[in-house]
Coordinates of C-alpha atoms and ligand atoms in Angstrom, one line a residue:
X1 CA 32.1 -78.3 -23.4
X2 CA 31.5 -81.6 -21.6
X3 CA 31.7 -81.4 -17.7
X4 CA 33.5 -84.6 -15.5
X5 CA 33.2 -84.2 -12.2
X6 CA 35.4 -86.7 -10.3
X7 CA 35.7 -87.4 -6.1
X8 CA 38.6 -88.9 -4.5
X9 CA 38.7 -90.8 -1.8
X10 CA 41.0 -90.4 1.4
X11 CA 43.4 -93.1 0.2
X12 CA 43.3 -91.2 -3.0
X13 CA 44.8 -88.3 -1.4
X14 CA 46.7 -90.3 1.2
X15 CA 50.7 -89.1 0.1
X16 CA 52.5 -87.8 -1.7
X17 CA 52.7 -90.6 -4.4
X18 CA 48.7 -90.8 -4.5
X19 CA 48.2 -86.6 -4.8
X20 CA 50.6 -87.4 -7.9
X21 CA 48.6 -90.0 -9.2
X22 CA 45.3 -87.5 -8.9
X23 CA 47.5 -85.1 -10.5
X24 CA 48.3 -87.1 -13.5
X25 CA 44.4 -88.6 -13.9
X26 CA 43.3 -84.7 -13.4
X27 CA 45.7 -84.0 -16.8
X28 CA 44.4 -87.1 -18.8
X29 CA 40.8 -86.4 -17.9
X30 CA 40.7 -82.4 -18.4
X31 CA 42.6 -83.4 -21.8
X32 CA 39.6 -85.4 -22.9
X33 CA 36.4 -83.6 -21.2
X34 CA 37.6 -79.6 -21.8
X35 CA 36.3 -78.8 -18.2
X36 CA 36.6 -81.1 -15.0
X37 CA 36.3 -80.0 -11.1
X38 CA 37.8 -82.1 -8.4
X39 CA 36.0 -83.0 -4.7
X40 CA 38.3 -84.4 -2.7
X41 CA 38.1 -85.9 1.0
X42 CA 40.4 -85.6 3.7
X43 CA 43.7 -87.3 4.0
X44 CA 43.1 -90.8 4.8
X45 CA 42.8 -90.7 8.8
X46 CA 42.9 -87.2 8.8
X47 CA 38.9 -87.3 9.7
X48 CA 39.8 -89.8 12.9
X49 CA 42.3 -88.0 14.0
X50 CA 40.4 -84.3 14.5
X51 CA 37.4 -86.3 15.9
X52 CA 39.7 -87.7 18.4
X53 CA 40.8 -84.4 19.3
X54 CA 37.4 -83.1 19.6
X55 CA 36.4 -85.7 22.0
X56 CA 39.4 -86.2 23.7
X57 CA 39.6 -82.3 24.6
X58 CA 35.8 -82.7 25.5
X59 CA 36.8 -85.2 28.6
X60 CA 39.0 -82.2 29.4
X61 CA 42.0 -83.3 28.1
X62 CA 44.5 -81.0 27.2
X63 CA 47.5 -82.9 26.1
X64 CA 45.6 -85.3 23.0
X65 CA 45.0 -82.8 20.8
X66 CA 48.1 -81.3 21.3
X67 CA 49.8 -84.2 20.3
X68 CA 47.6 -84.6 17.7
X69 CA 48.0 -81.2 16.4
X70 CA 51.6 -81.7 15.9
X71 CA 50.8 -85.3 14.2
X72 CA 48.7 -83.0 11.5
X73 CA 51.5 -80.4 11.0
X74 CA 54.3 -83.5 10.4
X75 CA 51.6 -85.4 7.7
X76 CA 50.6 -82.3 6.0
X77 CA 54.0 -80.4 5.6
X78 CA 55.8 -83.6 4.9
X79 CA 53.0 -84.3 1.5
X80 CA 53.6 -80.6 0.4
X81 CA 57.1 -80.2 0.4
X82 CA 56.9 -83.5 -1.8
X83 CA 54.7 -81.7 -3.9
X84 CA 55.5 -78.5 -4.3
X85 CA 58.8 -77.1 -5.0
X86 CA 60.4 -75.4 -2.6
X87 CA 59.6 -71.5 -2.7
X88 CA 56.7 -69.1 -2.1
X89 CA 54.1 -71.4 -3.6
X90 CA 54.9 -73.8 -1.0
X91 CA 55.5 -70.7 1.8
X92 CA 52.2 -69.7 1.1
X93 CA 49.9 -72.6 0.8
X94 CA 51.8 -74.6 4.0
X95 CA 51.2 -71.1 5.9
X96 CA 47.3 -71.4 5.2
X97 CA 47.5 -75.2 6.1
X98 CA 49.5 -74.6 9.4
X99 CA 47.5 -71.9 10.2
X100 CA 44.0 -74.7 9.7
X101 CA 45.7 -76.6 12.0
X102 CA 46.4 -73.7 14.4
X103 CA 42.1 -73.4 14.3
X104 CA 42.2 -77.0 15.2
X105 CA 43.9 -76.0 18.6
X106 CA 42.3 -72.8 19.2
X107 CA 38.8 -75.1 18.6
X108 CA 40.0 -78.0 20.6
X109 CA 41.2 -75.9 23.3
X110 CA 38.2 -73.9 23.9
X111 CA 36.3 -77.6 23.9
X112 CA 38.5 -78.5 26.9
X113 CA 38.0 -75.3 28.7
X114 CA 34.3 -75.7 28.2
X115 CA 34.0 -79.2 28.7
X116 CA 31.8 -80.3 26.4
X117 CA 32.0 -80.3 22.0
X118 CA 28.3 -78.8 20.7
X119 CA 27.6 -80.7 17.3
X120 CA 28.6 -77.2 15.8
X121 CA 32.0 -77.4 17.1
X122 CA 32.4 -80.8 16.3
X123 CA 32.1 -79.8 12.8
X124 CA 34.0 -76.8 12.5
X125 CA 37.0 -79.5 13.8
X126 CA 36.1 -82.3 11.4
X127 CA 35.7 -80.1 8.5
X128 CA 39.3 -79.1 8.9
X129 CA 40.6 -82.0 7.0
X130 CA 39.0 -81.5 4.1
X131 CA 40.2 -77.7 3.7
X132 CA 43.9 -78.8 4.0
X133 CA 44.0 -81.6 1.7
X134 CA 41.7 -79.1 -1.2
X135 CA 44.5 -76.5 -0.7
X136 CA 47.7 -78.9 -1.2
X137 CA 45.7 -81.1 -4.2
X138 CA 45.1 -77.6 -5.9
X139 CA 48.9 -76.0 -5.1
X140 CA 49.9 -80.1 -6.5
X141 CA 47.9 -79.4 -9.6
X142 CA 49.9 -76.1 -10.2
X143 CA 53.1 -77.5 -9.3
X144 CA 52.3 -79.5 -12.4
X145 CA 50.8 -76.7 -14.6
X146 CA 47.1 -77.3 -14.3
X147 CA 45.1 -73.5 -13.4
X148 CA 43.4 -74.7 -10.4
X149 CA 42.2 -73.3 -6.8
X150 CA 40.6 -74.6 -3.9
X151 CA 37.7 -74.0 -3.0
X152 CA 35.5 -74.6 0.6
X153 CA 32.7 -75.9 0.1
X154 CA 31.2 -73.4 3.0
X155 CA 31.0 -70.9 -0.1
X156 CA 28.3 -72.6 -1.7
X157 CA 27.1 -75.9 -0.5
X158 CA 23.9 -74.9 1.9
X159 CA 22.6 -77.1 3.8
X160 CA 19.7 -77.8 6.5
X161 CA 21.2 -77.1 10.4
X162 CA 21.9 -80.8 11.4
X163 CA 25.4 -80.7 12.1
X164 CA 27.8 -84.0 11.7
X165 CA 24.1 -85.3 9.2
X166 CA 23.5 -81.9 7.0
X167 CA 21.4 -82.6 4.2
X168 CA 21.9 -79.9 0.9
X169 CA 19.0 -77.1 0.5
X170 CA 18.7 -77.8 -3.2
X171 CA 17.5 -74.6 -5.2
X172 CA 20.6 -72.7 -2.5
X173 CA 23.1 -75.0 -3.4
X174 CA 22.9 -75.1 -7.3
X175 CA 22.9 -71.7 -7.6
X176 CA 25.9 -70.4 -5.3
X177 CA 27.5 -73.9 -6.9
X178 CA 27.0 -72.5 -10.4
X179 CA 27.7 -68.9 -9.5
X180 CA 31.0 -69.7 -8.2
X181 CA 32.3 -72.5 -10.1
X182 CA 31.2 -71.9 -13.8
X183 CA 33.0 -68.6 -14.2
X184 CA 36.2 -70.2 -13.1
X185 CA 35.8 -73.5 -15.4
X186 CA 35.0 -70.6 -18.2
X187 CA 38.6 -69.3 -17.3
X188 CA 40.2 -73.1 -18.0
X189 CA 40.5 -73.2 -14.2
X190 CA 40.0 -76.5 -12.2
X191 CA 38.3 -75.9 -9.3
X192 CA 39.4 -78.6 -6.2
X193 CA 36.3 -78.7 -4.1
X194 CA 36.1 -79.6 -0.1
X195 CA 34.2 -82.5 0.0
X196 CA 32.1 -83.8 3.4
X197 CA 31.2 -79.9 4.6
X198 CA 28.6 -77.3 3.6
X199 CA 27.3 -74.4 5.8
X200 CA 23.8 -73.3 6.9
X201 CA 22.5 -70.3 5.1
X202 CA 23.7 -68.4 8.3
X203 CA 27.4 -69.3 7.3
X204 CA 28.0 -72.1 10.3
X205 CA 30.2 -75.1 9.1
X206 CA 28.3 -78.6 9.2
X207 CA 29.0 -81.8 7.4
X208 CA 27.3 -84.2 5.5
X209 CA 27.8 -87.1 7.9
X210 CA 31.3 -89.7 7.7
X211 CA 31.8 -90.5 4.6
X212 CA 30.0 -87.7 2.7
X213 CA 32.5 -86.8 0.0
X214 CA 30.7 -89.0 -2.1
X215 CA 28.1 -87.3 -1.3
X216 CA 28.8 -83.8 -2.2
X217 CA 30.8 -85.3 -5.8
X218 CA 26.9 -86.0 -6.5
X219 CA 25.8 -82.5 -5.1
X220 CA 28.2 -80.6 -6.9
X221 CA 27.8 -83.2 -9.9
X222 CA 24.0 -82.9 -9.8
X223 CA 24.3 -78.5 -9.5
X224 CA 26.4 -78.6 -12.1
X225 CA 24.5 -80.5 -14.7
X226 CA 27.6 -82.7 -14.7
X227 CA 27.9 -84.9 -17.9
X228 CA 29.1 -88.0 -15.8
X229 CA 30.6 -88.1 -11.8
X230 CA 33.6 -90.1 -11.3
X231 CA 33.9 -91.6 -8.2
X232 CA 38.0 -92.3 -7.5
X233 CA 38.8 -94.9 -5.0
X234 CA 41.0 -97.2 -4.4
X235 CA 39.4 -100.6 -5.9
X236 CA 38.5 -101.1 -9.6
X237 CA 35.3 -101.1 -9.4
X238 CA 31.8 -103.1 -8.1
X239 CA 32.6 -106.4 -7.1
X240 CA 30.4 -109.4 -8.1
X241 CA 31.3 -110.6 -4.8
X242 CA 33.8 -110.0 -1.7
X243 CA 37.2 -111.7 -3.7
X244 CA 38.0 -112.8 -0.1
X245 CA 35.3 -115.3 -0.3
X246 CA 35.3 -115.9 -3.9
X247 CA 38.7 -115.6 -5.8
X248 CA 37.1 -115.7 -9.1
X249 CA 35.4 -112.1 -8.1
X250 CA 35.1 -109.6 -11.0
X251 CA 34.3 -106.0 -11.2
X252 CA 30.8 -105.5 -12.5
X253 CA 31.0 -103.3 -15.8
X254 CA 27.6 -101.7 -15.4
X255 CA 25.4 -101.5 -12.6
X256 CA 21.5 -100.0 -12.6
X257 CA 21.4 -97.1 -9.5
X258 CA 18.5 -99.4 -8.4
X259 CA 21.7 -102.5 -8.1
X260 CA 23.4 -100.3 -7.0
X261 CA 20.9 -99.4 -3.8
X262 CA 20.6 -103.3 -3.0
X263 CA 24.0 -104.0 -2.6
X264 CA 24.6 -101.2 -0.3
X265 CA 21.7 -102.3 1.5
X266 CA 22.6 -105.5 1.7
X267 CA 26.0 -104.8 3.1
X268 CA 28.2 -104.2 0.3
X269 CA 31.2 -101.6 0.4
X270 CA 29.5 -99.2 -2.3
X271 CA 28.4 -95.7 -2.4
X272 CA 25.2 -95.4 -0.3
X273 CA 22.3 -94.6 -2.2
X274 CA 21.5 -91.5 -0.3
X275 CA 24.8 -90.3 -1.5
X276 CA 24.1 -90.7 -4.7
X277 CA 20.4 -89.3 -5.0
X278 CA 21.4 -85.6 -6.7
X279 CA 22.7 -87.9 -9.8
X280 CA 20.1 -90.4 -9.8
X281 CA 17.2 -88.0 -10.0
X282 CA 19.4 -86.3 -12.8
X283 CA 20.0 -89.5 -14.4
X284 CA 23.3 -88.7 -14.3
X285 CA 25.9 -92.0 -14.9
X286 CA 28.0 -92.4 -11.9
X287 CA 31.4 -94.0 -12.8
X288 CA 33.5 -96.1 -9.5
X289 CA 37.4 -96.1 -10.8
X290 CA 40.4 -96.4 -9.4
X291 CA 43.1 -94.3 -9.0
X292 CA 45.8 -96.3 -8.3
X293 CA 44.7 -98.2 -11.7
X294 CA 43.5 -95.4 -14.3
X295 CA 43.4 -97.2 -16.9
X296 CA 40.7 -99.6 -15.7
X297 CA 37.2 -98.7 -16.9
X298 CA 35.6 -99.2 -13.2
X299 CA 32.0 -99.9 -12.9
X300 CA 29.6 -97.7 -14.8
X301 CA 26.4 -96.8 -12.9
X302 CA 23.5 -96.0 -14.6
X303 CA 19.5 -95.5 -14.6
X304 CA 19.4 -98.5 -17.0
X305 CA 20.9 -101.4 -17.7
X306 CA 20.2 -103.3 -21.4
X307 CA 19.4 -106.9 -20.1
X308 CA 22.3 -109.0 -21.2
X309 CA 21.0 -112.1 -20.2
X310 CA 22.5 -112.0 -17.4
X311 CA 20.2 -111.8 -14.4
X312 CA 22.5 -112.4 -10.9
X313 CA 25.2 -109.7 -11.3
X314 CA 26.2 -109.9 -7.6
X315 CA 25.9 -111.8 -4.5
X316 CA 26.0 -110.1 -1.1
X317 CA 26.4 -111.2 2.5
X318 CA 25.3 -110.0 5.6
X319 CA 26.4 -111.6 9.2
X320 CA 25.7 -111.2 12.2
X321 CA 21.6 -112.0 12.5
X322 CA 18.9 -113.4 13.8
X323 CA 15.8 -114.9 12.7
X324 CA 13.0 -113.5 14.8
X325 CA 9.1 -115.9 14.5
X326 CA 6.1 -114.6 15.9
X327 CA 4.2 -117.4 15.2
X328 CA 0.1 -118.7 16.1
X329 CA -2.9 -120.0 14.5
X330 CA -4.5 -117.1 16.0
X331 CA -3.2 -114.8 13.9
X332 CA -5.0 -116.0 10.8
X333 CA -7.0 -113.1 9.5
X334 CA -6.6 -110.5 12.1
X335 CA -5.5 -107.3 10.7
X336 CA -3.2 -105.3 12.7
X337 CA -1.0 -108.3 13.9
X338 CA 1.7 -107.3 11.6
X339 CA 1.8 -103.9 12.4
X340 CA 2.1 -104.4 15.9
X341 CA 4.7 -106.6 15.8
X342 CA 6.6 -104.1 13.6
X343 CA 5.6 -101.2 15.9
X344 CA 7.1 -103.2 18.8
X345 CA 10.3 -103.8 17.1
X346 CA 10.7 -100.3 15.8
X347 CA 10.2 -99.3 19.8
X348 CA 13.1 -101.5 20.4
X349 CA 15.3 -99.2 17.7
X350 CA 16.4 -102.3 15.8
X351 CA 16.9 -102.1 12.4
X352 CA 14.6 -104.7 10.1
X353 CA 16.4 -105.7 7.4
X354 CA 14.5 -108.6 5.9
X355 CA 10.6 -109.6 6.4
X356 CA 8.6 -112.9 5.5
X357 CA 5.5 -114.0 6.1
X358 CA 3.8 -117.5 4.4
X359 CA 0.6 -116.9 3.0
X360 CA -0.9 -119.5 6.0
X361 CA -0.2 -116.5 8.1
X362 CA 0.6 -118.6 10.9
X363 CA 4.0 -116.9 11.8
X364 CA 5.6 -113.7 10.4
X365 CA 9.2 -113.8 10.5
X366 CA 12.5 -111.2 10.3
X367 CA 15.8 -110.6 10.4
X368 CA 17.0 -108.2 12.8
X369 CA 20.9 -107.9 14.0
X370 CA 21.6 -110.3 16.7
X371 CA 23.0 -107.7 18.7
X372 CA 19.4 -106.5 19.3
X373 CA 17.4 -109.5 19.9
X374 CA 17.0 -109.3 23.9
X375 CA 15.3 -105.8 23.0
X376 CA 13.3 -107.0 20.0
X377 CA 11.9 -110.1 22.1
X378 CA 11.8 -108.2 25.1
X379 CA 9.4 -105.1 23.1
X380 CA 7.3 -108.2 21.7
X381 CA 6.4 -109.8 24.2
X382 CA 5.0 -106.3 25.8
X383 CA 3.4 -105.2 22.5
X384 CA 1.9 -108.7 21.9
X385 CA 1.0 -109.3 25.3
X386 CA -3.0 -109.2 25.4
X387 CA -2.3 -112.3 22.2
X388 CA 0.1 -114.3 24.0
X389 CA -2.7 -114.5 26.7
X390 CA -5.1 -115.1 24.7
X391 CA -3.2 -118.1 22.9
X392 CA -3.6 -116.3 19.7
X393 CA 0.2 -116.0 19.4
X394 CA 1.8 -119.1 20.7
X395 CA 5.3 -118.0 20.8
X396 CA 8.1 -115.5 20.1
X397 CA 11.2 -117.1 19.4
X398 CA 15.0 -116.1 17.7
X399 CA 17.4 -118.0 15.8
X400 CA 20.1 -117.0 16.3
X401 CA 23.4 -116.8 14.0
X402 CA 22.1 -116.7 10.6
X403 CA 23.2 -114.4 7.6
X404 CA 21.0 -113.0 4.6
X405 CA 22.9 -113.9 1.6
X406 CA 21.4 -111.6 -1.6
X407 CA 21.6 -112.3 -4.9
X408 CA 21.2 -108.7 -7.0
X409 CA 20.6 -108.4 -10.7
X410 CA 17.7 -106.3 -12.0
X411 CA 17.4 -108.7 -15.0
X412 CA 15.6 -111.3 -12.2
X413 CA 12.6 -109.2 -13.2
X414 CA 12.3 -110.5 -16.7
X415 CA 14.0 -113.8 -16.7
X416 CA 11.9 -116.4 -15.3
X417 CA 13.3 -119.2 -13.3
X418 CA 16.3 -117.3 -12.0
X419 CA 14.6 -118.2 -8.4
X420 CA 14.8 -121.7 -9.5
X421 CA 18.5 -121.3 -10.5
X422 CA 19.2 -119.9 -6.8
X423 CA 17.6 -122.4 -5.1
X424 CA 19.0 -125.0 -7.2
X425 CA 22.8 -124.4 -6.6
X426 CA 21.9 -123.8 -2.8
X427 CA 20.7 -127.3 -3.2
X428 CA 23.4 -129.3 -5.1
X429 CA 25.3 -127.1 -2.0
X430 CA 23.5 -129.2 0.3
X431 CA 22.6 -125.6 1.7
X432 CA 19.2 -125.4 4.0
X433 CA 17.1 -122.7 3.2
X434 CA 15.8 -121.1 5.9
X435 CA 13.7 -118.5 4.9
X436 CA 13.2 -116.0 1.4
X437 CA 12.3 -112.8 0.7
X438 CA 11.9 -110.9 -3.0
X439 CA 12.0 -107.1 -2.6
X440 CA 9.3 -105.7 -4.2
X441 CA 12.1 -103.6 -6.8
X442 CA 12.7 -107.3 -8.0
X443 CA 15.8 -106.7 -8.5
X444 CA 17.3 -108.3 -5.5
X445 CA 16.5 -112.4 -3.8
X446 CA 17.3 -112.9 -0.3
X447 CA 18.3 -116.2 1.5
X448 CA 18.5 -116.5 5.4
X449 CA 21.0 -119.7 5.7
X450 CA 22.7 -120.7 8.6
X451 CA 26.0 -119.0 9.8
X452 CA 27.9 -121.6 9.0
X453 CA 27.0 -121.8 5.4
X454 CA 27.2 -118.6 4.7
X455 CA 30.7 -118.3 2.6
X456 CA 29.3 -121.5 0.6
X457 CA 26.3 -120.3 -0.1
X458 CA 27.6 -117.0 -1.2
X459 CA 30.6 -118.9 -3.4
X460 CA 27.7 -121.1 -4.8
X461 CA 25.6 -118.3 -5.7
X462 CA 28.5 -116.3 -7.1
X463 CA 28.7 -119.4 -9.8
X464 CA 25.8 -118.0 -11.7
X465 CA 27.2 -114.5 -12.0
X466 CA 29.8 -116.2 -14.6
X467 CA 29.9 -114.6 -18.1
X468 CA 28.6 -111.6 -17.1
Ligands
LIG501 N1 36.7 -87.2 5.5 C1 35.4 -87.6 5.8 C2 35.4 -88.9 6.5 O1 36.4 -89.5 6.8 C3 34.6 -87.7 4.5 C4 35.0 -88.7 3.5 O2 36.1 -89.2 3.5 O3 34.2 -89.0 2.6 O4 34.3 -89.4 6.9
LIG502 MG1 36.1 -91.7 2.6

């Protein structure tokens, strides 16, 4: 019998309205796949809210979490009761949640005492959110007549010891995943899964890192042999653009993971691609919906794509930079230039997100956050210094406010002259071009423009993704 797995999101769990929602699309989807399990995040906020008592407590406070505590006990009782029918269902699974949130003050409070939160306690709190909101999605499912339990995923999901950035321990994880949930889907049950935690083989609670319920719907997804994972948020899909810059935005049908990986590189609100690595070495499709629009078909993500003709699917943009130049005529044909400038920069900790150099190797030049400039120029001028004295490097030197605007589509590979297209609309835009780069995946083309023409140059970009 086919498997869905499908993840929701915080929002998706948010209320009492949206837990309904998941309830309904849970119904519809085991109806048409025979055998589904559900990972599910935290209540939107939920996540802040224990991290704030966790640090807050570590500062010595006593009073924050308290507050807070009582905060969690309001939200979580008040989305039961709208849930569940009153009776010893609800008795029974508010008694486990109340008493998670009684582990949240016993934790928080010995955090204060001690005056300090180790990683490990850090998660033990923040994996509190996710156990509540399993247990009241499952008792929801019931209420409505689905079999289903909730599950931690402590029980099976093992992972390395890097609390609050735990990776799964792969051969561990697919068995103990298999072991425990197969049986029950045999049984017609649907399992509701914690998303964002694990534990070490040992048995202490880490998590995957913010955001990770994505993550473990592809861990579990990828364990389970999984016939597709659903990925339920609260937007219809992939975006050929942000709609706040372009109005005529559409949500890409089908996306290669290898699109996918660009955008999110290149700044756009998907699903990181280490998040999604368990499916994509499975080759298993990846589906974004929403579930506050279920009958939308979302964006299908897949290994890949039949070209369609259609070779920019998306256009990205990323603020905030600066273009750093390391530029001299003495760097003509001396190895090791490049490497030392990138050596320098990695000392500073900056982050390179785009690289160029023209084939006169006169200069190199990169994008790095502006944020980080002072420690980028400050690293190169130390690492370079020996060439700056000897004149073979003449100078180091940032612009400042630029943005990388990236044009994805893994169709650029085949179609000739889609570079051409680019840099035509950019010029019937008026738009300066101030430096390219083609990764070597061609599958993405990145522009640095100026600051200020950013929004057009993405709008004008976004014209070519028409008919798609
Ligand atoms: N609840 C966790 C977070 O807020 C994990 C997730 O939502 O994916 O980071
Ligand atoms: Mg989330």
């Amino acid at each position: 019998m086919p498997l869905l797995v499908m993840k929701f999101g915080g929002t998706s769990v948010g209320g009492t309205a949206a837990i309904q929602a998941v309830a309904a699309i849970t119904e519809a989807q085991r109806a048409i796949w025979g055998r589904v399990v559900l990972v599910v995040s935290a209540m939107s906020g939920v996540t802040d809210m224990l991290i704030r008592g966790a640090t807050t407590a570590a500062t010595g406070d006593q009073r924050t979490f308290r507050d807070l505590e009582h905060a969690l006990r309001e939200k979580h009782a008040t989305v039961l009761a709208g849930l569940v029918p009153d009776g010893d269902e609800r008795a029974a699974v508010g008694a486990q949640v109340m008493q998670l949130i009684d582990e949240f003050g016993v934790l928080c409070h010995s955090v204060a005492v001690l005056g300090e939160a180790s990683p490990r306690a850090h998660d033990a709190i923040s994996s509190l959110g996710e156990r509540m909101s399993a247990r009241i999605v499952a008792a929801a499912l019931r209420a409505r007549g689905i079999p289903a339990e909730a599950l931690d995923a402590t029980e099976f999901v093992v992972t390395t010891p890097h609390f609050g950035d735990a990776r799964p321990v792969q051969d561990l994880t697919r068995d103990r995943t298999r072991a425990r949930l197969l049986p029950l889907l045999d049984q017609g049950v649907v399992p509701v899964v914690t998303g964002f935690i694990g534990a070490t083989e040992s048995g202490a609670t880490t998590t995957l890192g913010r955001g990770g319920s994505d993550y473990s719907g592809a861990i579990v997804g990828a364990a389970l042999d999984a016939d597709e994972v659903a990925i339920y948020t609260d937007v219809d899909g992939v975006m050929t653009t942000d709609p706040r810059l372009a109005p005529d935005a559409r949500v890409i049908p089908v996306l290669s993971y290898s699109e996918m990986g660009e955008l999110a590189y290149f700044g756009a609100k998907v699903l990181h691609p280490r998040t999604i690595r368990p499916v994509v070495e499975r080759g298993t499709p990846l589906r974004i919906r929403n579930t506050f629009n279920p009958s939308h078909p979302g964006t299908l993500v897949v290994r890949d794509v039949e070209a369609n003709g259609q070779a920019v699917k998306a256009v990205t943009a990323i603020r905030a930079m600066s273009l750093v130049t390391v530029e001299g005529r003495g760097m003509i044909g001396v190895p090791g230039v490049a490497a030392r400038t990138f050596g320098a920069v990695a000392s500073a900790g900056a982050n390179v997100l785009m690289i160029s150099q023209a084939s006169s190797e006169q200069s190199i030049c990169f994008v790095v956050p502006s944020s980080t400039v002072p420690e980028v120029t400050h690293a190169l001028e130390q690492g370079l210094a020996a060439e700056l004295a000897r004149r073979d490097i003449d100078r180091i030197w940032a612009r400042e406010e630029v943005a990388i605007v990236t044009a994805v589509g893994a169709g650029m590979r085949d179609t000739p002259g889609v570079a051409a297209q680019v840099f035509g609309v950019l010029a019937a835009h008026h738009i300066n071009v101030i430096a390219i780069a083609q990764g070597s995946s061609e599958c993405a083309i990145s522009i640095v423009v100026a600051a200020s023409e950013c929004d057009e140059s993405v709008r004008a970009i976004h014209g070519l993704t028409a008919g798609l």
